[in-house]
Amino acid sequence: MARAFLIVMDSVGIGGAPDAAFFGDEGANTLLHIAQACAEGRADQGRSGPLKMPVLDALGLGRAVHLACGSAAPGLVAQPEGRWGAATEVSRGKDTPSGHWELAGLPVPFEWTYFPDETPAFPPDLVAKVCEIAGTAGILGNCHSSGLRILSELAGEHLRTGWPICYTSADSVFQIAAHEEHFGLERLLKLCEDLAPWLHERGVGRVIARPFLGGAEDFRRTPNRRDYAITPPGPTLLDAVSDAGRVTHAIGKIGDIFSMRGVSHLHKGKSDADLADHLIRLADEAEEGALIFANFVEFDTLYGHTRDVAGYARALEWFDARAGAFLARLRPGDLAIFTADHGNDPTFRGTEHTRERVPVLCAGAGAGAIGQCGFVDVAASVAAHFGVKTPGPGRSFL
């Protein structure tokens, strides 16, 4: 039985979302703007010249960008040898759960709860709940912020007071940063785990533990981040494949996003480099008929939110090389789909995700244009490849 690999390049959007203006993101285009910056010599830190992604471009990446937004991405000019298209999301969110659930066949059937962009951002009952669980007299932050910025502002006060640093973003998320040694890693994880059901009942999508080490001036976030996401409210591709008796492998934060539902084996790592090693290893070792579902998060966390164009370009070129090593190990009949869950344009204002279409690039499915499709069509196509029932309203493009 053939296998399928569904690989999400977190935040690698390609613009053109028809409802971008509703989200305040009109004009955002993660991949196009990075490619333009590279071609103009504005992203030469640690790399140089036009954006170089020959492996994914050969699958149709450049064509997907043009299809999504009508503009050509400099450097991405290959004649496609794979299947390629651009997918549009319908869920009313531009966050990780919305994107991944819909790619897995489940558009979000409700409105997320978001916190207002003001200070304080959180209602008194939430602050009281955090203090009750944490055993502290207060919290720090209580605002919208990027993770690195709020640590630079409050790490020292956290070390003095022992109070957790609580912040949010434009996503439906509540994040808690704390020092692994002074506050305690297990204490932080328990705080987030106990708080998550209370917030999930109120429509907040995720509680995220953000541990760090070091001092006030030399802090560093650790790889022990943990996402406590609301359970998907319906069946997904993972359920469909698992219920059919097939093995599923989750790489990276896929297990967190789907609350481990439908996941047979979980493969975590300290970095995307570790996750790429898992993906390549599973291309060699995964069982016949298995689904391997992977998320590569550092495009988003390290370079999108920090608006680091050169860093994002370096990450894209590194990933393209690893994608080549992975594709070389596929077996006859295997299907591999590269896509994304939203955008995070490092040239755009602010520090948040951006509403964009995403690429859909297929290896093992012949060559040619898929055209415009929906996120749910990705799940329908993987389901068709396996011969199992489609978990949602999508239609296969295979």
Coordinates of C-alpha atoms in Angstrom, one line a residue:
M1 CA 0.0 0.0 0.0
A2 CA 1.3 3.4 -0.9
R3 CA 2.0 6.1 1.7
A4 CA 1.2 9.8 1.9
F5 CA 3.2 12.6 3.4
L6 CA 1.4 15.9 4.2
I7 CA 4.0 18.6 5.0
V8 CA 3.0 22.0 6.3
M9 CA 5.5 24.8 5.9
D10 CA 4.2 27.0 8.6
S11 CA 3.3 30.5 7.4
V12 CA 4.7 30.2 3.9
G13 CA 1.8 32.0 2.2
I14 CA 1.6 33.2 -1.4
G15 CA -0.8 36.1 -1.1
G16 CA -4.0 36.7 -3.1
A17 CA -6.6 35.7 -0.3
P18 CA -9.9 37.2 -1.5
D19 CA -10.8 38.2 2.1
A20 CA -7.4 39.6 3.0
A21 CA -8.8 43.1 3.5
F22 CA -11.3 41.9 6.1
F23 CA -8.3 40.8 8.2
G24 CA -6.4 44.0 7.5
D25 CA -3.9 42.1 5.3
E26 CA -4.5 43.4 1.8
G27 CA -1.3 43.3 -0.1
A28 CA 0.5 40.8 2.2
N29 CA 2.4 38.1 0.3
T30 CA 5.0 36.2 2.3
L31 CA 6.9 34.3 -0.5
L32 CA 6.6 36.9 -3.2
H33 CA 7.9 39.7 -1.0
I34 CA 10.8 37.5 0.3
A35 CA 11.7 36.6 -3.3
Q36 CA 11.6 40.3 -4.3
A37 CA 13.8 41.3 -1.4
C38 CA 16.3 38.6 -2.3
A39 CA 16.4 39.7 -5.9
E40 CA 16.9 43.3 -4.9
G41 CA 19.8 42.5 -2.6
R42 CA 17.8 43.3 0.6
A43 CA 18.2 39.8 2.1
D44 CA 21.9 39.1 1.9
Q45 CA 22.6 38.4 5.5
G46 CA 23.9 34.9 5.7
R47 CA 23.0 34.3 2.0
S48 CA 23.1 36.2 -1.2
G49 CA 21.3 36.7 -4.5
P50 CA 17.9 35.6 -5.8
L51 CA 15.9 33.2 -3.7
K52 CA 17.0 29.7 -4.5
M53 CA 14.4 26.9 -4.1
P54 CA 15.0 24.6 -7.1
V55 CA 13.4 21.5 -5.6
L56 CA 10.0 23.0 -4.6
D57 CA 10.1 25.3 -7.7
A58 CA 10.4 22.1 -9.8
L59 CA 7.1 20.9 -8.3
G60 CA 5.5 24.2 -9.3
L61 CA 6.1 26.7 -6.5
G62 CA 6.7 29.7 -8.8
R63 CA 3.6 28.9 -10.8
A64 CA 1.6 28.6 -7.6
V65 CA 2.6 32.1 -6.5
H66 CA 1.5 33.5 -9.9
L67 CA -1.8 31.7 -9.7
A68 CA -2.5 32.9 -6.2
C69 CA -1.7 36.6 -6.7
G70 CA -1.0 37.3 -10.4
S71 CA 2.6 38.3 -9.8
A72 CA 5.8 36.4 -10.7
A73 CA 8.3 35.6 -7.9
P74 CA 11.8 36.5 -8.9
G75 CA 14.0 33.4 -9.1
L76 CA 11.1 30.9 -9.1
V77 CA 10.9 30.3 -12.9
A78 CA 11.1 26.5 -13.3
Q79 CA 9.0 24.5 -15.7
P80 CA 6.9 22.4 -13.2
E81 CA 7.5 18.6 -13.1
G82 CA 4.9 18.1 -10.3
R83 CA 1.3 19.0 -9.6
W84 CA 0.7 22.5 -8.4
G85 CA -2.0 24.9 -7.3
A86 CA -3.1 27.5 -4.8
A87 CA -5.5 26.8 -1.9
T88 CA -7.9 29.3 -0.2
E89 CA -9.1 29.0 3.4
V90 CA -12.7 29.6 4.4
S91 CA -12.4 29.4 8.2
R92 CA -12.6 32.8 9.9
G93 CA -9.1 32.8 11.3
K94 CA -5.5 33.0 10.2
D95 CA -4.1 30.9 13.0
T96 CA -2.5 27.5 13.4
P97 CA -5.5 25.4 14.4
S98 CA -7.8 26.9 11.8
G99 CA -5.3 26.3 9.0
H100 CA -4.4 22.8 10.0
W101 CA -7.9 21.6 10.8
E102 CA -9.1 22.8 7.4
L103 CA -6.2 21.2 5.6
A104 CA -7.3 18.0 7.4
G105 CA -10.9 18.4 6.1
L106 CA -12.5 20.3 9.0
P107 CA -13.3 24.0 8.5
V108 CA -13.7 25.7 11.8
P109 CA -17.5 25.7 12.5
F110 CA -17.5 28.5 15.1
E111 CA -16.0 31.9 15.8
W112 CA -12.8 32.0 17.9
T113 CA -12.6 34.2 21.0
Y114 CA -10.0 36.9 20.6
F115 CA -8.6 39.3 23.2
P116 CA -8.8 43.0 22.6
D117 CA -5.6 44.8 21.5
E118 CA -5.5 47.0 24.6
T119 CA -3.8 46.9 28.0
P120 CA -5.0 45.2 30.1
A121 CA -6.1 42.6 27.4
F122 CA -7.5 40.0 29.7
P123 CA -10.7 40.0 31.8
P124 CA -10.3 40.0 35.6
D125 CA -11.7 36.4 35.9
L126 CA -8.9 35.1 33.7
V127 CA -6.2 36.9 35.6
A128 CA -7.7 35.5 38.8
K129 CA -7.7 32.0 37.4
V130 CA -4.1 32.2 36.4
C131 CA -3.1 33.5 39.8
E132 CA -5.1 30.8 41.5
I133 CA -3.5 27.9 39.6
A134 CA 0.0 29.5 39.6
G135 CA -0.1 30.4 43.3
T136 CA 1.0 34.0 42.6
A137 CA -0.3 37.4 43.6
G138 CA -0.4 38.7 40.0
I139 CA 0.7 38.3 36.4
L140 CA 3.0 40.3 34.1
G141 CA 2.2 41.5 30.6
N142 CA -1.5 41.3 30.2
C143 CA -1.2 42.7 26.6
H144 CA -0.7 41.9 23.0
S145 CA 3.0 41.3 22.2
S146 CA 5.5 39.2 20.3
G147 CA 7.3 36.7 22.4
L148 CA 10.8 38.1 22.1
R149 CA 9.7 41.6 22.7
I150 CA 7.8 40.9 25.9
L151 CA 10.7 38.8 27.3
S152 CA 13.1 41.7 26.6
E153 CA 10.7 44.0 28.5
L154 CA 9.7 41.7 31.4
A155 CA 12.2 38.8 31.9
G156 CA 14.0 40.8 34.7
E157 CA 10.7 41.6 36.5
H158 CA 9.7 37.9 36.2
L159 CA 12.9 36.8 37.8
R160 CA 12.3 39.3 40.7
T161 CA 8.6 38.6 41.3
G162 CA 8.1 35.0 40.1
W163 CA 4.9 36.1 38.3
P164 CA 4.2 34.5 35.0
I165 CA 4.3 36.6 31.8
C166 CA 1.0 36.4 30.0
Y167 CA 0.4 37.8 26.6
T168 CA -1.6 37.2 23.4
S169 CA -1.7 38.1 19.7
A170 CA -4.1 38.6 16.8
D171 CA -4.7 34.8 17.1
S172 CA -7.1 33.1 19.5
V173 CA -4.3 32.3 21.9
F174 CA -3.2 32.8 25.5
Q175 CA 0.6 32.5 26.0
I176 CA 2.5 32.1 29.2
A177 CA 6.3 32.6 29.4
A178 CA 8.2 31.6 32.5
H179 CA 11.8 30.7 33.4
E180 CA 12.5 27.0 33.4
E181 CA 14.6 27.1 36.6
H182 CA 13.3 30.0 38.6
F183 CA 9.6 29.3 37.9
G184 CA 10.0 25.7 37.0
L185 CA 9.3 23.9 33.7
E186 CA 6.9 21.4 35.1
R187 CA 5.1 24.1 37.0
L188 CA 4.7 26.1 33.8
L189 CA 3.4 23.1 31.9
K190 CA 0.9 22.2 34.6
L191 CA -0.3 25.8 34.8
C192 CA -1.0 25.8 31.0
E193 CA -2.5 22.3 31.1
D194 CA -4.9 23.2 33.9
L195 CA -5.9 26.5 32.5
A196 CA -6.5 25.2 28.9
P197 CA -9.9 23.6 29.5
W198 CA -11.2 26.7 31.2
L199 CA -10.2 28.8 28.2
H200 CA -11.3 26.3 25.6
E201 CA -14.8 26.4 27.0
R202 CA -14.7 30.2 26.3
G203 CA -13.6 29.7 22.7
V204 CA -9.9 30.4 23.0
G205 CA -8.1 28.1 20.6
R206 CA -4.7 27.5 22.3
V207 CA -2.8 28.0 25.5
I208 CA 0.9 28.0 24.8
A209 CA 3.7 27.4 27.4
R210 CA 6.8 29.5 26.4
P211 CA 9.7 28.5 28.7
F212 CA 13.0 30.3 28.6
L213 CA 16.4 30.3 30.3
G214 CA 19.1 32.8 31.1
G215 CA 19.0 36.2 32.7
A216 CA 17.2 39.5 32.1
E217 CA 19.6 40.5 29.4
D218 CA 20.7 37.2 27.9
F219 CA 17.4 35.2 28.0
R220 CA 16.8 32.5 25.4
R221 CA 13.6 30.6 24.6
T222 CA 14.0 26.8 24.9
P223 CA 12.6 24.0 22.7
N224 CA 10.3 22.9 25.5
R225 CA 7.3 24.9 24.2
R226 CA 4.0 23.1 24.5
D227 CA 0.7 23.9 22.8
Y228 CA -2.6 23.0 24.5
A229 CA -5.0 23.3 21.7
I230 CA -8.8 22.9 21.7
T231 CA -9.9 19.4 20.5
P232 CA -11.1 19.4 16.9
P233 CA -14.9 19.5 17.0
G234 CA -15.3 16.9 14.3
P235 CA -13.5 14.1 12.5
T236 CA -10.3 15.0 10.5
L237 CA -8.1 13.3 8.0
L238 CA -6.1 11.7 10.9
D239 CA -9.3 10.1 12.2
A240 CA -10.3 8.8 8.8
V241 CA -6.9 7.3 8.1
S242 CA -6.6 5.8 11.6
D243 CA -10.2 4.4 11.6
A244 CA -9.3 2.6 8.3
G245 CA -6.6 0.7 10.2
R246 CA -3.7 2.6 8.9
V247 CA -0.7 4.0 10.9
T248 CA -0.3 7.7 11.3
H249 CA 2.9 9.6 12.2
A250 CA 2.8 13.2 13.5
I251 CA 6.0 15.3 13.2
G252 CA 6.4 18.5 15.2
K253 CA 3.4 20.2 16.7
I254 CA 0.8 18.2 14.7
G255 CA 0.1 16.1 17.9
D256 CA -0.6 19.3 19.9
I257 CA -2.8 20.8 17.2
F258 CA -5.0 17.7 16.9
S259 CA -4.9 16.9 20.7
M260 CA -3.3 13.6 19.6
R261 CA -6.6 12.4 18.1
G262 CA -5.9 9.9 15.3
V263 CA -2.2 9.9 15.9
S264 CA -0.4 6.6 16.2
H265 CA 3.2 7.9 16.7
L266 CA 4.6 11.3 17.7
H267 CA 8.0 12.6 16.6
K268 CA 9.2 15.8 18.3
G269 CA 12.5 17.7 18.1
K270 CA 14.3 20.7 19.4
S271 CA 14.4 22.4 16.0
D272 CA 13.2 22.1 12.4
A273 CA 16.5 20.4 11.6
D274 CA 15.5 17.6 14.0
L275 CA 12.0 17.4 12.4
A276 CA 13.6 17.2 8.9
D277 CA 15.7 14.3 10.1
H278 CA 12.5 12.6 11.3
L279 CA 10.8 13.2 7.9
I280 CA 13.7 11.8 6.0
R281 CA 14.0 8.8 8.3
L282 CA 10.3 8.1 8.0
A283 CA 10.6 8.3 4.2
D284 CA 12.9 5.3 4.6
E285 CA 11.2 3.5 7.5
A286 CA 7.4 4.3 7.6
E287 CA 5.0 1.5 7.1
E288 CA 3.2 0.8 3.9
G289 CA -0.1 2.6 3.9
A290 CA 1.0 5.1 6.5
L291 CA 0.1 8.8 6.7
I292 CA 3.0 11.1 7.8
F293 CA 1.7 14.6 8.8
A294 CA 4.5 17.2 9.5
N295 CA 4.7 20.8 10.6
F296 CA 7.8 22.9 10.2
V297 CA 7.3 25.9 12.5
E298 CA 10.5 27.9 12.5
F299 CA 9.6 29.9 9.3
D300 CA 6.8 31.4 11.5
T301 CA 8.2 31.6 15.0
L302 CA 11.8 32.6 14.2
Y303 CA 11.4 34.7 11.1
G304 CA 7.8 35.7 10.3
H305 CA 6.8 37.1 13.7
T306 CA 10.2 38.8 14.1
R307 CA 10.0 40.3 10.5
D308 CA 13.4 38.9 9.6
V309 CA 13.4 38.7 5.8
A310 CA 16.9 37.4 5.4
G311 CA 16.4 34.8 8.1
Y312 CA 13.2 33.6 6.4
A313 CA 15.0 33.4 3.1
R314 CA 17.8 31.3 4.6
A315 CA 15.2 29.0 6.2
L316 CA 13.4 28.5 2.9
E317 CA 16.6 27.7 1.1
W318 CA 17.7 25.3 3.8
F319 CA 14.3 23.6 3.8
D320 CA 14.3 23.2 0.0
A321 CA 17.6 21.3 0.2
R322 CA 16.2 19.0 2.9
A323 CA 13.0 18.5 0.7
G324 CA 15.3 17.2 -2.0
A325 CA 16.8 14.7 0.3
F326 CA 13.4 13.6 1.4
L327 CA 11.9 13.3 -2.1
A328 CA 14.8 11.1 -3.2
R329 CA 13.7 8.5 -0.7
L330 CA 10.0 8.2 -1.8
R331 CA 8.8 4.8 -3.0
P332 CA 6.8 4.2 -6.1
G333 CA 3.2 5.1 -5.4
D334 CA 4.0 7.4 -2.5
L335 CA 2.3 10.8 -2.5
A336 CA 3.9 13.9 -1.0
I337 CA 2.1 17.3 -0.6
F338 CA 3.8 20.5 0.5
T339 CA 1.5 23.3 1.6
A340 CA 1.1 25.9 4.3
D341 CA -1.5 27.0 7.0
H342 CA -1.5 30.8 6.6
G343 CA 1.0 33.6 5.9
N344 CA 3.4 35.7 8.0
D345 CA 4.8 38.2 5.6
P346 CA 8.1 39.4 7.2
T347 CA 7.9 42.7 5.1
F348 CA 4.4 43.5 6.4
R349 CA 3.5 45.8 9.2
G350 CA 3.1 44.5 12.7
T351 CA 4.3 41.1 13.9
E352 CA 1.2 38.9 13.2
H353 CA 0.1 36.2 10.8
T354 CA -1.2 37.4 7.4
R355 CA -4.3 36.1 5.6
E356 CA -3.0 34.5 2.3
R357 CA -3.6 31.7 -0.1
V358 CA -1.1 28.9 0.3
P359 CA 0.8 26.7 -2.2
V360 CA -0.2 23.1 -2.9
L361 CA 2.7 21.1 -4.4
C362 CA 2.5 17.4 -5.1
A363 CA 5.1 14.8 -5.9
G364 CA 4.0 11.4 -6.9
A365 CA 0.8 12.6 -8.7
G366 CA 2.1 13.4 -12.1
A367 CA 2.5 16.8 -13.5
G368 CA 0.2 19.7 -14.3
A369 CA -1.9 22.5 -12.8
I370 CA -4.4 21.8 -10.0
G371 CA -5.7 25.3 -10.3
Q372 CA -7.4 27.2 -7.4
C373 CA -8.6 24.8 -4.7
G374 CA -9.7 24.8 -1.1
F375 CA -7.8 23.8 2.0
V376 CA -10.3 21.0 2.4
D377 CA -9.4 19.6 -1.0
V378 CA -6.0 18.7 0.4
A379 CA -7.6 16.3 2.9
A380 CA -9.9 15.0 0.2
S381 CA -7.0 14.2 -2.1
V382 CA -5.0 12.4 0.6
A383 CA -8.2 10.4 1.5
A384 CA -8.6 9.5 -2.2
H385 CA -5.0 8.4 -2.4
F386 CA -5.7 6.0 0.5
G387 CA -9.2 5.0 -0.7
V388 CA -10.8 6.1 2.5
K389 CA -13.9 8.3 3.1
T390 CA -13.2 12.0 2.8
P391 CA -13.4 13.5 6.3
G392 CA -15.0 16.8 5.1
P393 CA -16.6 18.7 2.2
G394 CA -13.5 18.7 -0.1
R395 CA -13.0 17.3 -3.5
S396 CA -9.9 15.4 -4.6
F397 CA -7.6 17.2 -7.1
L398 CA -5.7 13.9 -7.9

